[in-house]
């Protein structure tokens, strides 16, 4: 009626499923909290575009103040999970779900959900009655419901009556400077601007506020991160609060006022497309008082030299993901030296090491080159370089004798042992048939399906910084795990609006000839491409070509090749979020895209096993897939078994991934960053190995 007859937009219709007090003892309202949450879920299910609203604090009417805060926060959390859009509540009197002590959260959940009491029954008058109460309040009879409700009201009231008002001096009670630092440490903006205004009203110049309590907060964030008490995701939220504070104060600063502790020109080196690492470094440096000029990706030395002359930075930061990029850093360093540049270089990247930096890059630059294993190390190095008392030591410790270092990228084939096939790989196996040898190009529609193939350790652990078994902790409702999961679900919601997963793959007939692997189409005699893979020089003498079975009755074996990507539009969206100060979302989008590409590789590899006639048994778990416990393996060029990145050109010639929007750079890297390529073999003896000599570290 409202939409059709009166033409209202669904999102302009707001349903309030009502909240009933759960702690007044009124029998009519027991279980009301569960039904309200269920109501929200049903409304959103039936009418996904309308909105829902609730007056939260009514649920805790009658409880002591401290208890009300926790019950309101826990109730709001579950309502939001069910789909609540709007809440009428005093945000000041809300606790971050993540920081509610477990015991208090359980007291609130027991009361809200009428959970059967587990403890404290021995000396409770109705202990016997409560010992056998059903878990679901709906199955409890009237007497049981009232008894359970009474029990939990008493338990939570007693806890808050006796518990000395939370030691944690209410934020409001903290001295103003401590409160300002606390906003940064907690990564919250509720009340931040009011308190900044209070501080300004006390006559504090904006710059002193930044360099004072706010920087104190950021320094504490750095200390907590290095002490493993804060994870990357939380550091990003603290940086967001810092950005919000500085942006607010900047309007009151004199033009000349600059909180800048120094300036860094940052770039991903020539031929490399990776910027998730570099962008994290930018966010951390920028929100710790450094001016950062981020030149982006694939930056050639000449552009770096121009940027140096234009911005006169105190240091130059070079980033790169692959060994090829590390080699490019040597060239870049010597070009910068030849241009007369002498400021310290900071270098970082997944395939880089301190040893490579000292022995290869530093000698080519002749001045200080500092290896930063992560963004926080980058910050510490910059702080030490900009601090006159520590600078000399850092420079001396990171300056190598300037004898330069020549780059050799070729893999010397000379010493390949006489072995032409590893004794470890059987040949007497039947060649499985493949369903099709056609080239397949797909827009993979179902994001959620592919996201079920994401390895939680990589997304929540490696990229967002969670320490420990994320899935286990999430199942235990660990607050940090719950909050990170919830925040990444928000990122997924945004990604669902634009993320595209594309794949191209094909099976090829193939024949091995020692280290050579010939690929054919349509039974032709002439190979369409030949790869030369390196062979281990000792041990099992493994070489990828060994995984191809010799012809059987004139029938050749097959391999599959694929390229997948989830990078379309990600860089722009991530850049936009970063510029708007939404750092968690910015990093989260890039991390999600990267792991979505990896997940799509896992999903496609499963399909390829099906097309090869050995589908995964139903009982196979994702964890088993993440540790490749299935027949055959996929090998990505650049990885230890096939370190020659140049072989990517063979994939590009045969699969033409440009059609799915993936370009190969002059450094044989794939643009966009969130892309993966691989060659897939079905041989049951496949294993991941390293040929050990191609990469020098
Ligand atoms: Co792949 N990958 N990968 N990869 N990947 C590596 C790097 C590799 C070492 C794995 C291996 O061999 N075991 C290998 C490189 C070996 C080599 O160089 N030959 C490799 C390869 C080969 C590849 C592909 C080529 C495989 C293929 O598909 N054929 C392919 C290339 C993709 C492309 O061209 N677009 C590829 C793809 C990918 C994914 C996209 C799936 C994914 C994301 C890559 C990314 O991070 N952008 C990925 C991942 C996740 C990895 C590993 C597992 C982890 C990298 C990581 O942590 N990234 C990595 C193996 C490993 O390291 N264990 C591997 C997260 C990012 C935030 O960290 O970039 O290191 P990072 O930045 C950090 C620090 O390095 C430092 O601070 C940052 C934040 O803390 N830092 C700086 C970086 N820059 C700095 C600058 C500074 C200061 C600090 O200046 C001030």
Short mmCIF file of N, CA and C and ligand atoms in Angstrom, two decimals, residues 266 273-274 276-278 280-281 285 317-319 321-324 346-351 372-375 378 458 462-463 587 594-595 598 636-640 643 645 648 669-670 672-677 695, ligand 1:
data_model
loop_
_atom_site.label_atom_id
_atom_site.label_comp_id
_atom_site.label_asym_id
_atom_site.label_seq_id
_atom_site.Cartn_x
_atom_site.Cartn_y
_atom_site.Cartn_z
N UNK A 266 57.52 7.91 -1.88
CA UNK A 266 57.29 6.46 -1.81
C UNK A 266 56.88 5.96 -3.19
N UNK A 273 53.58 -4.02 -9.90
CA UNK A 273 52.24 -3.43 -9.79
C UNK A 273 51.71 -3.45 -8.37
N UNK A 274 52.50 -3.93 -7.42
CA UNK A 274 51.96 -4.16 -6.08
C UNK A 274 51.93 -2.88 -5.26
N UNK A 276 49.61 -2.77 -2.16
CA UNK A 276 48.96 -2.96 -0.85
C UNK A 276 49.96 -2.72 0.27
N UNK A 277 51.19 -3.17 0.09
CA UNK A 277 52.23 -2.97 1.10
C UNK A 277 52.63 -1.50 1.19
N UNK A 278 52.86 -0.90 0.03
CA UNK A 278 53.29 0.51 -0.02
C UNK A 278 52.21 1.40 0.58
N UNK A 280 50.03 0.68 2.84
CA UNK A 280 50.00 0.54 4.30
C UNK A 280 51.10 1.42 4.90
N UNK A 281 52.26 1.42 4.26
CA UNK A 281 53.37 2.26 4.74
C UNK A 281 52.97 3.73 4.68
N UNK A 285 52.93 6.19 7.93
CA UNK A 285 53.84 7.35 8.00
C UNK A 285 53.02 8.65 8.04
N UNK A 317 61.31 5.89 -0.28
CA UNK A 317 60.86 4.54 0.07
C UNK A 317 60.57 3.74 -1.19
N UNK A 318 61.21 2.58 -1.34
CA UNK A 318 61.00 1.73 -2.53
C UNK A 318 60.30 0.45 -2.10
N UNK A 319 59.27 0.06 -2.86
CA UNK A 319 58.51 -1.14 -2.54
C UNK A 319 58.43 -2.06 -3.75
N UNK A 321 57.12 -6.48 -4.74
CA UNK A 321 56.69 -7.77 -4.17
C UNK A 321 57.64 -8.90 -4.54
N UNK A 322 58.11 -8.90 -5.80
CA UNK A 322 58.82 -10.07 -6.31
C UNK A 322 60.34 -9.87 -6.33
N UNK A 323 61.05 -10.99 -6.50
CA UNK A 323 62.52 -10.95 -6.56
C UNK A 323 62.95 -10.01 -7.70
N UNK A 324 62.19 -10.07 -8.78
CA UNK A 324 62.52 -9.19 -9.93
C UNK A 324 62.52 -7.73 -9.47
N UNK A 346 64.65 3.72 2.03
CA UNK A 346 63.99 2.67 2.82
C UNK A 346 63.39 1.70 1.81
N UNK A 347 63.67 0.41 1.99
CA UNK A 347 63.17 -0.57 1.02
C UNK A 347 62.40 -1.67 1.73
N UNK A 348 61.37 -2.17 1.05
CA UNK A 348 60.56 -3.25 1.65
C UNK A 348 59.85 -4.03 0.57
N UNK A 349 59.37 -5.21 0.95
CA UNK A 349 58.64 -6.04 -0.02
C UNK A 349 58.78 -7.50 0.36
N UNK A 350 57.77 -8.29 -0.02
CA UNK A 350 57.68 -9.68 0.45
C UNK A 350 58.90 -10.52 0.10
N UNK A 351 59.46 -10.33 -1.09
CA UNK A 351 60.58 -11.19 -1.51
C UNK A 351 61.92 -10.60 -1.13
N UNK A 372 63.05 -2.45 5.66
CA UNK A 372 61.91 -2.36 6.59
C UNK A 372 61.02 -3.56 6.38
N UNK A 373 60.97 -4.49 7.35
CA UNK A 373 60.20 -5.73 7.15
C UNK A 373 58.70 -5.46 7.14
N UNK A 374 58.28 -4.39 7.81
CA UNK A 374 56.85 -4.03 7.74
C UNK A 374 56.70 -2.52 7.92
N UNK A 375 55.48 -2.04 7.86
CA UNK A 375 55.24 -0.59 7.87
C UNK A 375 55.71 0.05 9.16
N UNK A 378 59.24 0.59 9.12
CA UNK A 378 59.49 1.77 8.28
C UNK A 378 59.34 3.05 9.09
N UNK A 458 45.06 -16.25 5.66
CA UNK A 458 45.66 -15.21 4.82
C UNK A 458 44.91 -13.89 4.96
N UNK A 462 47.30 -12.84 7.77
CA UNK A 462 48.41 -12.21 7.05
C UNK A 462 48.12 -10.75 6.72
N UNK A 463 46.93 -10.46 6.22
CA UNK A 463 46.66 -9.10 5.76
C UNK A 463 46.09 -8.20 6.85
N UNK A 587 42.54 -0.67 3.03
CA UNK A 587 43.41 -1.86 3.09
C UNK A 587 42.58 -3.13 2.96
N UNK A 594 42.87 -9.41 -3.25
CA UNK A 594 44.02 -10.32 -3.40
C UNK A 594 43.62 -11.75 -3.02
N UNK A 595 42.96 -11.87 -1.88
CA UNK A 595 42.61 -13.22 -1.43
C UNK A 595 41.43 -13.79 -2.22
N UNK A 598 43.17 -15.39 -5.11
CA UNK A 598 43.73 -16.68 -4.66
C UNK A 598 42.60 -17.71 -4.47
N UNK A 636 52.56 -21.76 -9.81
CA UNK A 636 52.53 -20.39 -10.32
C UNK A 636 53.94 -19.93 -10.65
N UNK A 637 54.10 -19.44 -11.87
CA UNK A 637 55.44 -18.99 -12.27
C UNK A 637 55.92 -17.90 -11.31
N UNK A 638 57.21 -18.08 -10.94
CA UNK A 638 57.78 -17.16 -9.95
C UNK A 638 57.96 -17.87 -8.63
N UNK A 639 57.14 -18.91 -8.41
CA UNK A 639 57.29 -19.68 -7.17
C UNK A 639 58.48 -20.63 -7.30
N UNK A 640 58.99 -21.19 -6.16
CA UNK A 640 60.26 -21.92 -6.15
C UNK A 640 60.40 -23.06 -7.16
N UNK A 643 60.80 -20.66 -10.91
CA UNK A 643 61.05 -19.25 -10.54
C UNK A 643 61.14 -18.29 -11.72
N UNK A 645 59.97 -15.93 -14.00
CA UNK A 645 58.74 -15.16 -14.22
C UNK A 645 58.51 -14.94 -15.71
N UNK A 648 55.78 -16.40 -17.87
CA UNK A 648 54.41 -15.85 -17.95
C UNK A 648 54.06 -15.52 -19.40
N UNK A 669 54.93 -8.95 -14.52
CA UNK A 669 53.94 -9.01 -13.44
C UNK A 669 52.58 -8.71 -14.02
N UNK A 670 51.54 -9.12 -13.30
CA UNK A 670 50.18 -9.00 -13.83
C UNK A 670 49.51 -7.76 -13.25
N UNK A 672 45.79 -5.99 -13.15
CA UNK A 672 45.85 -5.54 -11.76
C UNK A 672 46.56 -6.52 -10.83
N UNK A 673 46.92 -5.97 -9.67
CA UNK A 673 47.71 -6.67 -8.66
C UNK A 673 47.05 -7.97 -8.21
N UNK A 674 45.73 -7.92 -8.00
CA UNK A 674 45.00 -9.09 -7.48
C UNK A 674 44.74 -10.09 -8.61
N UNK A 675 45.82 -10.67 -9.12
CA UNK A 675 45.73 -11.65 -10.21
C UNK A 675 46.66 -12.80 -9.92
N UNK A 676 46.27 -13.99 -10.39
CA UNK A 676 47.09 -15.19 -10.19
C UNK A 676 47.09 -15.99 -11.48
N UNK A 677 48.26 -16.54 -11.83
CA UNK A 677 48.35 -17.43 -12.99
C UNK A 677 48.92 -18.76 -12.51
N UNK A 695 66.76 -18.38 -7.66
CA UNK A 695 66.67 -17.11 -6.90
C UNK A 695 67.86 -17.01 -5.96
CO1 LIG B 1 52.68 -13.84 -4.50
N1 LIG B 1 54.49 -14.16 -4.50
N2 LIG B 1 52.59 -13.90 -6.35
N3 LIG B 1 50.91 -13.20 -4.21
N4 LIG B 1 52.91 -13.79 -2.58
C1 LIG B 1 55.21 -14.00 -3.26
C2 LIG B 1 55.82 -12.64 -3.15
C3 LIG B 1 56.34 -15.12 -3.37
C4 LIG B 1 57.58 -14.79 -2.56
C5 LIG B 1 55.78 -16.48 -2.96
C6 LIG B 1 56.81 -17.59 -2.98
O1 LIG B 1 57.53 -17.75 -3.88
N5 LIG B 1 56.78 -18.33 -1.98
C7 LIG B 1 56.56 -15.17 -4.91
C8 LIG B 1 57.68 -14.26 -5.38
C9 LIG B 1 58.93 -15.04 -5.68
C10 LIG B 1 59.66 -14.32 -6.77
O2 LIG B 1 59.81 -13.14 -6.69
N6 LIG B 1 60.01 -15.00 -7.79
C11 LIG B 1 55.21 -14.72 -5.43
C12 LIG B 1 54.77 -14.90 -6.76
C13 LIG B 1 55.70 -15.59 -7.70
C14 LIG B 1 53.54 -14.44 -7.18
C15 LIG B 1 52.96 -14.55 -8.62
C16 LIG B 1 53.90 -14.16 -9.73
C17 LIG B 1 52.43 -15.98 -8.84
C18 LIG B 1 51.64 -16.13 -10.13
O3 LIG B 1 50.46 -15.91 -10.13
N7 LIG B 1 52.30 -16.50 -11.18
C19 LIG B 1 51.78 -13.58 -8.55
C20 LIG B 1 52.09 -12.20 -9.09
C21 LIG B 1 50.85 -11.34 -9.06
C22 LIG B 1 50.93 -10.20 -10.04
O4 LIG B 1 51.86 -10.12 -10.84
N8 LIG B 1 49.97 -9.33 -9.98
C23 LIG B 1 51.53 -13.51 -7.05
C24 LIG B 1 50.32 -13.11 -6.58
C25 LIG B 1 50.05 -12.98 -5.24
C26 LIG B 1 48.67 -12.60 -4.74
C27 LIG B 1 48.01 -11.52 -5.57
C28 LIG B 1 47.75 -13.80 -4.70
C29 LIG B 1 49.01 -12.21 -3.28
C30 LIG B 1 49.11 -10.71 -3.05
C31 LIG B 1 50.37 -10.08 -3.39
C32 LIG B 1 50.52 -8.74 -2.64
O5 LIG B 1 50.79 -8.72 -1.50
N9 LIG B 1 50.35 -7.69 -3.31
C33 LIG B 1 50.34 -12.88 -3.05
C34 LIG B 1 50.82 -13.08 -1.76
C35 LIG B 1 49.89 -12.78 -0.61
C36 LIG B 1 52.11 -13.53 -1.55
C37 LIG B 1 52.79 -13.82 -0.22
C38 LIG B 1 52.28 -15.15 0.33
C39 LIG B 1 52.64 -12.74 0.86
C40 LIG B 1 52.91 -11.30 0.38
C41 LIG B 1 52.34 -10.33 1.43
O6 LIG B 1 52.46 -10.48 2.58
N10 LIG B 1 51.67 -9.30 0.97
C42 LIG B 1 54.31 -13.90 -0.71
C43 LIG B 1 55.08 -15.01 -0.03
C44 LIG B 1 55.65 -14.51 1.28
O7 LIG B 1 56.04 -13.41 1.43
N11 LIG B 1 55.64 -15.34 2.19
C45 LIG B 1 54.18 -14.06 -2.19
C46 LIG B 1 51.04 -8.36 1.92
C47 LIG B 1 51.71 -6.99 1.84
C48 LIG B 1 51.01 -6.05 2.79
O8 LIG B 1 53.02 -7.17 2.33
O9 LIG B 1 53.96 -6.24 0.16
O10 LIG B 1 55.41 -7.38 1.86
P1 LIG B 1 54.27 -6.52 1.57
O11 LIG B 1 54.49 -5.11 2.31
C49 LIG B 1 54.88 -5.00 3.66
C50 LIG B 1 56.41 -5.05 3.90
O12 LIG B 1 57.10 -5.67 2.87
C51 LIG B 1 56.81 -3.61 4.12
O13 LIG B 1 55.65 -3.05 4.76
C52 LIG B 1 54.49 -3.58 4.11
C53 LIG B 1 53.35 -3.56 5.10
O14 LIG B 1 53.65 -4.16 6.28
N12 LIG B 1 57.10 -2.78 2.95
C54 LIG B 1 57.72 -1.57 3.08
C55 LIG B 1 56.77 -2.98 1.68
N13 LIG B 1 57.14 -1.92 0.93
C56 LIG B 1 57.75 -1.03 1.77
C57 LIG B 1 58.33 0.22 1.52
C58 LIG B 1 58.86 0.91 2.60
C59 LIG B 1 58.83 0.39 3.92
C60 LIG B 1 58.26 -0.87 4.17
O15 LIG B 1 59.39 2.14 2.34
C61 LIG B 1 59.30 3.12 3.31
#
